[in-house]
XYZ file of C-alpha atoms in Angstrom:
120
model
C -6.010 9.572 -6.550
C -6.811 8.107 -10.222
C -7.221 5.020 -10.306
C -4.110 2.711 -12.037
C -5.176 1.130 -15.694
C -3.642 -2.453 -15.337
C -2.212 -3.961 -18.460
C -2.177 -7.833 -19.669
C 1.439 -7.405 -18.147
C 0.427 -6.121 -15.159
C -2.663 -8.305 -14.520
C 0.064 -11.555 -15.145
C 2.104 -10.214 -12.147
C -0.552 -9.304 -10.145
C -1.636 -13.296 -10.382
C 2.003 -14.632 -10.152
C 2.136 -12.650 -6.867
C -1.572 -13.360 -5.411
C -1.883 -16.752 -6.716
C -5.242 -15.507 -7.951
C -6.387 -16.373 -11.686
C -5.444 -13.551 -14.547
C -9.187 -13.513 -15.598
C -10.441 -13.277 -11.862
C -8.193 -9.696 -11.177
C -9.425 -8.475 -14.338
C -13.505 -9.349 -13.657
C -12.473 -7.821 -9.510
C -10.932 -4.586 -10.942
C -13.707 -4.053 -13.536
C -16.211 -3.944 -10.464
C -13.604 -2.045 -8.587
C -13.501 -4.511 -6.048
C -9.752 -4.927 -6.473
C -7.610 -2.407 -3.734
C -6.044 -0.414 -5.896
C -3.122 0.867 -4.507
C -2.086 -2.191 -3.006
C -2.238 -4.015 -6.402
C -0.078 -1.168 -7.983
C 2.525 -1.481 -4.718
C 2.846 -5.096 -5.228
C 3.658 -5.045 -8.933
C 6.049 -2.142 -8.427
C 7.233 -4.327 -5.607
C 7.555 -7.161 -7.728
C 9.487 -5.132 -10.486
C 11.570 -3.939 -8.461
C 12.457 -7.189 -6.747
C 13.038 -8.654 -10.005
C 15.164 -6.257 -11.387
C 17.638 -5.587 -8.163
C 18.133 -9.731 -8.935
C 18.447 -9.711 -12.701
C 20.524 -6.576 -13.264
C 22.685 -5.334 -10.124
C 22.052 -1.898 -11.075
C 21.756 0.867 -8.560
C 18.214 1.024 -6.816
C 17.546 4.889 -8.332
C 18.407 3.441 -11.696
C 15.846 0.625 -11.084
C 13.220 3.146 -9.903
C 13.784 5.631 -12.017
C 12.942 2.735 -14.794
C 9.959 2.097 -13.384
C 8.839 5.225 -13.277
C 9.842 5.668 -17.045
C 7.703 2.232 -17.878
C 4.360 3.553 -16.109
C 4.834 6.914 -16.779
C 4.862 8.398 -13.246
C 7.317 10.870 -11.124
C 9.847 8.960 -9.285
C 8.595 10.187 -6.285
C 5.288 8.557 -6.762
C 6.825 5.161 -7.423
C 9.075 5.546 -4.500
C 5.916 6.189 -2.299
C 4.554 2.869 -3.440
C 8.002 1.290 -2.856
C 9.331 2.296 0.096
C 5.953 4.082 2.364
C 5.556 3.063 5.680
C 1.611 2.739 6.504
C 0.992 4.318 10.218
C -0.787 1.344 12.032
C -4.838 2.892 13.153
C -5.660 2.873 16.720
C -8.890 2.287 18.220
C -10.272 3.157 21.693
C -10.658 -0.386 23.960
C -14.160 0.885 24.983
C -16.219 2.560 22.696
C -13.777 1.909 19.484
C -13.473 5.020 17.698
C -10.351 5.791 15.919
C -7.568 7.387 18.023
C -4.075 8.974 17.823
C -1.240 7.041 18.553
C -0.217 9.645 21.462
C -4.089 9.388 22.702
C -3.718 5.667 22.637
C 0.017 5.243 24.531
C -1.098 8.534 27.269
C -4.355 6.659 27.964
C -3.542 2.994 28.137
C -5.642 2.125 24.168
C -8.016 4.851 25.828
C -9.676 7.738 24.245
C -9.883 10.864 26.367
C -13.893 11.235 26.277
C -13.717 7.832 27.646
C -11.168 8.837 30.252
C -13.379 11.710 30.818
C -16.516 9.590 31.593
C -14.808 7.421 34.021
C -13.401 10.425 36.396
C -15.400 10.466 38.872
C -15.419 13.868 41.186
């Protein structure tokens, strides 16, 4: 996904939020050490918090505002908004990534490693 161009605006909420200096996000996200998408979710975050307070409008109004201001389909916005993130799993012995089913059948146990300890 392309990456998001932060405004003066932007970087200002983005310290408000973090608590991090205006001049420090701006020399992190010119050496793209700044997480993009999670800087972009917590100023649409932000936004919207802010304007559910100020306004009492209707949340689709407020997102569909949002979107209008950064130029992007509602959808997108209500990605960054409202997305749950799937928590990663990780196999207790040799700690390669695993499924969520492989991790509840197996007790936080990949199969190979299930394999490996049958013994016949």
């Amino acid at each position: 996904m392309k990456r998001f161009q932060f405004s003066n605006d932007e970087y200002q909420k983005l310290s408000t939020i973090t608590g991090i200096a205006m001049m420090d996000l701006q020399k992190l996200d010119a050496q793209g050490l700044l997480a993009n998408e999670v800087a972009v979710k917590l100023v649409f975050e932000y936004e919207y918090q802010l304007q559910q307070k100020e306004n009492k409008v209707l949340p689709k109004l407020v997102i569909r505002a949002i979107a209008r201001k950064y130029g992007l389909p509602v959808a997108r916005v209500k990605k960054y908004l409202f997305a749950k993130e799937s928590p990663i799993y990780y196999c207790e012995k040799c700690r390669q990534e695993i499924s969520s089913l492989e991790f509840r059948r197996n007790n936080g146990i990949c199969d190979q490693c299930v394999v490996e300890s049958i013994t016949l």
